[in-house]
Tab-separated table of C-alpha atoms and ligand atoms in Angstrom:
chain	number	residue	atom	x	y	z
A	292	MET	CA	-2.169	6.075	29.176
A	293	LYS	CA	0.323	3.994	27.236
A	294	GLU	CA	3.345	5.278	25.412
A	295	TYR	CA	5.432	3.762	22.642
A	296	GLN	CA	8.259	5.106	20.551
A	297	GLY	CA	10.165	4.188	17.445
A	298	ASN	CA	10.450	4.836	13.719
A	299	LEU	CA	7.251	4.561	11.709
A	300	ILE	CA	6.986	1.754	9.211
A	301	LYS	CA	4.163	0.415	7.071
A	302	MET	CA	1.554	-1.358	9.193
A	303	ASN	CA	1.191	-5.114	8.886
A	304	SER	CA	-2.222	-6.500	8.194
A	305	GLY	CA	-3.966	-9.677	9.193
A	306	LEU	CA	-7.137	-11.221	7.775
A	307	LYS	CA	-9.732	-13.303	9.490
A	308	ASN	CA	-12.453	-14.236	7.021
A	309	ASN	CA	-12.833	-10.824	5.346
A	310	GLN	CA	-12.031	-8.753	8.428
A	311	VAL	CA	-8.819	-6.744	8.350
A	312	SER	CA	-6.712	-6.111	11.449
A	313	TYR	CA	-3.590	-3.991	11.703
A	314	SER	CA	-0.442	-3.988	13.744
A	315	LEU	CA	2.274	-1.358	13.890
A	316	LYS	CA	5.801	-2.300	14.843
A	317	LEU	CA	7.595	0.382	16.858
A	318	GLU	CA	11.009	-0.727	18.053
A	319	ASP	CA	10.387	-4.309	19.136
A	320	GLU	CA	6.757	-3.932	20.061
A	321	ASP	CA	3.939	-5.124	17.817
A	322	ILE	CA	1.065	-2.801	18.577
A	323	GLU	CA	-2.426	-4.049	17.766
A	324	MET	CA	-3.947	-0.948	16.215
A	325	ASN	CA	-7.536	-2.216	16.124
A	326	HIS	CA	-7.555	-2.013	19.936
A	327	PHE	CA	-7.206	1.765	19.706
A	328	LEU	CA	-10.496	2.340	17.888
A	329	ASP	CA	-12.565	5.030	19.596
A	330	LYS	CA	-9.601	6.025	21.765
A	331	SER	CA	-7.670	9.275	21.791
A	332	ILE	CA	-4.234	8.802	20.344
A	333	SER	CA	-1.407	11.175	19.639
A	334	LEU	CA	1.602	10.838	17.387
A	335	VAL	CA	4.420	13.251	18.080
A	336	TYR	CA	7.259	13.597	15.600
A	337	GLN	CA	10.664	13.557	17.317
A	338	ASN	CA	12.411	15.547	14.582
A	339	ARG	CA	14.522	12.662	13.374
A	340	ILE	CA	14.236	10.466	10.275
A	341	ASN	CA	16.160	7.208	9.958
A	342	CYS	CA	16.442	5.512	6.562
A	343	ILE	CA	14.251	2.393	6.446
A	344	ASN	CA	17.003	0.567	4.573
A	345	CYS	CA	20.331	1.445	6.234
A	346	GLY	CA	19.075	3.081	9.454
A	347	LYS	CA	21.254	6.189	9.068
A	348	GLU	CA	19.804	9.531	10.005
A	349	THR	CA	18.661	11.570	7.022
A	350	LYS	CA	17.396	15.159	6.911
A	351	LYS	CA	14.834	14.328	4.257
A	352	SER	CA	12.957	11.188	3.303
A	353	PHE	CA	13.121	10.058	-0.333
A	354	GLY	CA	10.625	7.614	-1.824
A	355	GLN	CA	8.752	7.102	1.467
A	356	GLY	CA	11.562	6.449	3.911
A	357	PHE	CA	14.932	6.164	2.193
A	358	CYS	CA	18.058	8.309	2.627
A	359	TYR	CA	19.293	9.757	-0.667
A	360	GLN	CA	22.085	7.187	-0.933
A	361	CYS	CA	19.698	4.223	-0.569
A	362	PHE	CA	17.049	5.863	-2.753
A	363	THR	CA	19.547	5.942	-5.609
A	364	THR	CA	21.156	2.530	-5.023
A	365	ALA	CA	18.865	0.163	-3.075
A	366	PRO	CA	16.898	-2.362	-5.153
A	367	GLN	CA	13.800	-1.691	-2.997
A	368	ALA	CA	13.777	1.866	-4.389
A	369	ASP	CA	14.533	1.001	-8.019
A	370	GLU	CA	12.404	2.322	-10.871
A	371	CYS	CA	10.694	-1.034	-11.399
A	372	VAL	CA	9.009	-0.873	-7.984
A	373	LEU	CA	6.676	1.827	-9.314
A	374	ARG	CA	6.977	0.952	-13.010
A	375	PRO	CA	6.997	-2.858	-13.318
A	376	ASP	CA	7.184	-2.744	-17.125
A	377	LYS	CA	10.602	-1.048	-16.771
A	378	CYS	CA	12.029	-4.000	-14.819
A	379	LYS	CA	15.160	-5.364	-16.520
A	380	ALA	CA	15.930	-8.187	-14.102
A	381	HIS	CA	14.983	-10.779	-16.747
A	382	LEU	CA	17.853	-9.355	-18.839
A	383	GLY	CA	20.254	-9.684	-15.923
A	384	ILE	CA	20.214	-5.933	-15.258
A	385	SER	CA	19.343	-4.716	-11.759
A	386	ARG	CA	20.776	-2.876	-8.770
A	387	ASP	CA	21.175	-6.143	-6.890
A	388	VAL	CA	20.964	-9.489	-8.674
A	389	ALA	CA	20.267	-11.563	-5.559
A	390	TRP	CA	17.427	-9.252	-4.562
A	391	SER	CA	15.871	-9.262	-8.019
A	392	ASP	CA	16.115	-13.084	-8.154
A	393	SER	CA	13.929	-13.322	-5.070
A	394	HIS	CA	11.656	-10.385	-5.940
A	395	CYS	CA	11.462	-9.538	-9.677
A	396	LEU	CA	12.098	-12.998	-11.124
A	397	GLN	CA	9.239	-14.586	-9.202
A	398	PRO	CA	5.641	-15.211	-10.272
A	399	HIS	CA	3.646	-11.979	-10.376
A	400	ILE	CA	-0.083	-11.337	-10.410
A	401	VAL	CA	-1.864	-8.697	-12.454
A	402	TYR	CA	-5.135	-7.850	-10.736
A	403	LEU	CA	-8.151	-5.574	-10.744
A	404	ALA	CA	-8.998	-3.986	-7.409
A	405	VAL	CA	-11.591	-1.527	-6.165
A	406	SER	CA	-9.892	1.006	-3.890
A	407	GLY	CA	-11.632	4.333	-4.321
A	408	GLY	CA	-12.190	3.390	-7.965
A	409	LEU	CA	-11.420	0.450	-10.175
A	410	LYS	CA	-7.717	-0.004	-10.915
A	411	VAL	CA	-5.259	-2.433	-12.384
A	412	GLY	CA	-2.111	-3.375	-10.495
A	413	VAL	CA	0.817	-5.753	-10.238
A	414	THR	CA	2.196	-7.566	-7.236
A	415	ARG	CA	4.337	-10.558	-6.428
A	416	LEU	CA	2.199	-13.677	-5.990
A	417	SER	CA	3.436	-14.055	-2.401
A	418	GLN	CA	2.109	-10.534	-1.589
A	419	VAL	CA	-1.490	-11.538	-2.293
A	420	PRO	CA	-3.724	-10.561	-0.506
A	421	ALA	CA	-1.583	-8.270	1.744
A	422	ARG	CA	-0.918	-5.854	-1.119
A	423	TRP	CA	-4.648	-5.354	-1.665
A	424	VAL	CA	-5.182	-4.547	1.997
A	425	ASP	CA	-2.277	-2.036	1.908
A	426	GLN	CA	-4.103	-0.207	-0.853
A	427	GLY	CA	-7.378	-0.225	1.029
A	428	ALA	CA	-9.085	-2.327	-1.630
A	429	THR	CA	-12.606	-3.463	-0.829
A	430	LYS	CA	-12.612	-6.059	-3.609
A	431	ALA	CA	-10.067	-7.651	-5.924
A	432	ILE	CA	-9.767	-10.338	-8.570
A	433	LYS	CA	-6.698	-11.907	-10.185
A	434	LEU	CA	-6.362	-11.404	-13.933
A	435	CYS	CA	-3.059	-12.951	-14.977
A	436	GLU	CA	-0.096	-14.762	-13.537
A	437	ALA	CA	3.211	-13.942	-15.231
A	438	PRO	CA	6.616	-15.547	-14.599
A	439	ASN	CA	8.323	-12.249	-13.748
A	440	ARG	CA	7.714	-8.610	-12.907
A	441	HIS	CA	8.484	-7.298	-16.381
A	442	ILE	CA	5.832	-9.358	-18.189
A	443	ALA	CA	3.257	-8.529	-15.499
A	444	GLY	CA	4.165	-4.853	-15.990
A	445	VAL	CA	3.672	-5.076	-19.751
A	446	ILE	CA	0.205	-6.573	-19.214
A	447	GLU	CA	-0.615	-3.827	-16.706
A	448	LYS	CA	0.474	-1.176	-19.177
A	449	TYR	CA	-1.931	-2.497	-21.794
A	450	LEU	CA	-4.785	-2.125	-19.332
A	451	MET	CA	-3.873	1.191	-17.664
A	452	GLN	CA	-5.662	3.398	-20.167
A	453	SER	CA	-8.931	1.571	-19.644
A	454	PHE	CA	-8.690	0.955	-15.913
A	455	GLY	CA	-6.303	3.487	-14.386
A	456	ASP	CA	-3.542	2.428	-12.014
A	457	LYS	CA	-3.699	4.983	-9.202
A	458	THR	CA	-5.611	4.946	-5.962
A	459	ASN	CA	-7.514	8.164	-5.238
A	460	TRP	CA	-6.833	8.490	-1.501
A	461	LYS	CA	-9.826	10.745	-0.846
A	462	LYS	CA	-12.242	8.276	-2.365
A	463	MET	CA	-10.451	5.402	-0.674
A	464	VAL	CA	-10.669	6.840	2.854
A	465	THR	CA	-14.247	8.126	2.534
A	466	ASN	CA	-15.575	4.925	0.969
A	467	GLY	CA	-18.097	7.171	-0.764
A	468	ASN	CA	-19.808	6.868	-4.129
A	469	VAL	CA	-17.857	3.885	-5.355
A	470	PRO	CA	-19.981	1.890	-7.811
A	471	ASP	CA	-20.417	-1.758	-6.973
A	472	PHE	CA	-18.196	-3.060	-9.776
A	473	ASP	CA	-18.869	-6.550	-11.102
A	474	LEU	CA	-15.272	-7.753	-11.099
A	475	MET	CA	-15.989	-10.870	-13.126
A	476	ALA	CA	-17.466	-8.732	-15.907
A	477	GLU	CA	-14.567	-6.274	-15.660
A	478	LYS	CA	-12.111	-9.148	-15.894
A	479	LYS	CA	-13.751	-10.296	-19.133
A	480	LYS	CA	-13.395	-6.769	-20.554
A	481	ALA	CA	-9.749	-6.647	-19.520
A	482	VAL	CA	-8.935	-10.004	-21.096
A	483	GLU	CA	-10.436	-8.862	-24.396
A	484	LEU	CA	-8.095	-5.861	-24.425
A	485	LEU	CA	-4.975	-8.026	-24.252
A	486	PRO	CA	-3.039	-8.909	-27.405
A	487	SER	CA	-2.997	-12.621	-28.177
A	488	GLU	CA	0.612	-13.172	-27.036
A	489	LEU	CA	-0.312	-11.992	-23.542
A	490	LYS	CA	-3.580	-13.906	-23.285
A	491	ARG	CA	-1.739	-17.089	-22.333
A	492	TYR	CA	-1.041	-15.580	-18.900
A	493	VAL	CA	-4.733	-15.119	-18.093
A	494	LEU	CA	-5.972	-17.046	-15.047
A	495	SER	CA	-9.168	-18.158	-16.705
A	496	SER	CA	-10.307	-20.668	-14.097
A	497	ASP	CA	-9.313	-18.668	-10.989
A	498	ASN	CA	-12.143	-16.164	-10.642
A	499	GLU	CA	-12.404	-15.804	-6.902
A	500	VAL	CA	-13.527	-12.309	-5.885
A	501	PHE	CA	-11.732	-11.300	-2.683
A	502	GLU	CA	-13.559	-8.899	-0.381
A	503	PHE	CA	-12.191	-6.946	2.553
A	504	GLU	CA	-13.811	-5.214	5.482
A	505	TYR	CA	-11.842	-2.599	7.356
A	506	PRO	CA	-12.036	-1.632	11.014
A	507	VAL	CA	-13.923	1.645	10.579
A	508	LEU	CA	-16.511	3.070	12.985
A	509	LYS	CA	-17.102	6.317	11.121
A	510	TRP	CA	-15.975	7.455	7.681
A	511	PRO	CA	-14.611	10.977	7.254
A	512	GLU	CA	-16.595	13.130	4.810
A	513	LYS	CA	-14.122	15.846	3.902
A	514	PRO	CA	-10.753	14.336	4.800
A	515	GLN	CA	-7.545	16.345	5.098
A	516	GLN	CA	-4.108	14.736	5.217
A	517	GLU	CA	-1.950	15.166	8.282
A	518	ASN	CA	1.660	16.088	7.488
A	519	LEU	CA	4.372	15.639	10.142
A	520	ASP	CA	6.696	18.015	8.274
A	521	LYS	CA	4.221	20.864	8.745
A	522	ASN	CA	2.505	19.839	11.945
A	523	PRO	CA	4.594	17.589	14.187
A	524	GLU	CA	1.736	16.495	16.429
A	525	VAL	CA	-1.252	14.471	15.298
A	526	ASN	CA	-4.032	14.139	17.878
A	527	GLY	CA	-7.482	12.705	17.706
A	528	VAL	CA	-9.936	9.938	18.334
A	529	LEU	CA	-9.147	7.013	16.067
A	530	LYS	CA	-12.293	6.173	14.113
A	531	GLY	CA	-10.896	3.748	11.604
A	532	ILE	CA	-7.997	2.242	9.674
A	533	LYS	CA	-8.030	1.581	5.947
A	534	GLY	CA	-5.113	0.870	3.639
A	535	GLN	CA	-2.194	2.542	5.395
A	536	TYR	CA	-4.357	5.393	6.697
A	537	LEU	CA	-5.460	6.162	10.229
A	538	LEU	CA	-8.854	7.915	10.129
A	539	PHE	CA	-9.576	10.429	12.868
A	540	GLY	CA	-12.918	11.661	14.160
A	541	HIS	CA	-12.240	15.276	13.247
A	542	GLN	CA	-11.862	14.636	9.507
A	543	THR	CA	-8.123	14.262	9.262
A	544	VAL	CA	-6.321	11.159	8.030
A	545	PHE	CA	-2.716	10.071	8.500
A	546	ASN	CA	-0.857	7.985	5.908
A	547	VAL	CA	1.515	5.886	8.028
A	548	ARG	CA	3.548	4.633	5.071
A	549	ARG	CA	4.240	8.115	3.724
A	550	PHE	CA	6.099	8.896	6.969
A	551	SER	CA	8.139	5.695	7.085
A	552	GLY	CA	11.392	6.279	8.939
A	553	TYR	CA	10.057	9.220	10.995
A	554	ALA	CA	10.792	8.797	14.706
A	555	VAL	CA	7.616	9.264	16.741
A	556	LYS	CA	6.113	8.900	20.159
A	557	LEU	CA	2.722	7.245	20.124
A	558	LYS	CA	0.490	7.869	23.125
A	559	VAL	CA	-2.823	6.169	23.697
A	560	GLU	CA	-5.464	7.350	26.184
B	1609	ZN	ZN1	19.888	4.533	3.710
């Protein structure tokens, strides 16, 4: 039996060829999560949430791990994180100019990814391919490279109606009934939908299709989400990890990122 404790934070991913591995940092320990496959683990909520930005204790988590103060003032929780087209950093308007210089005003990629279904998304160039793994994508292709977050967001908005922009977590964690999309063909369709002034951002010669394989021994069929606010103890045999979800043998799944900032004890058989 091994025991760890600390505040939950998004797992880090590594890639070797197409194989995904995960590590979870609790206090100063980097825990290799793939080693826990087929083992009984338990996560026990310690009834304390610390803001992932300032570290202060907060009764409630806002925007996946922030205290209210940081949620309303920190650049990491600004509107443009979820709505890239709303980013105003290129106009000199942001919560923190230094932060937006190094985040919003950097090259961004618009991509198509298969994670549950086919979707369009935006990420900073330096976040490729980690962002795709965080979403549990099985495949992805780059569509466009834009000089900043705003332009990438405008391109994404053009494509949202045809491709959707959300990940269906149930489909993502069950890996079931997802058509084998031909991403090259889908990219062609997407490019045709763009108005001419946005076509210049298309990456027409970079058509690599990225593929990812997740450490999963058994897929859940009818998954239910664990919720530390309602049930402070999550127990089970770890059968897989995909995206930011731990998949348990008894059909429940736990979204690690959703509980960012929650203090837990992690015990492994
Ligand atoms: Zn805070």
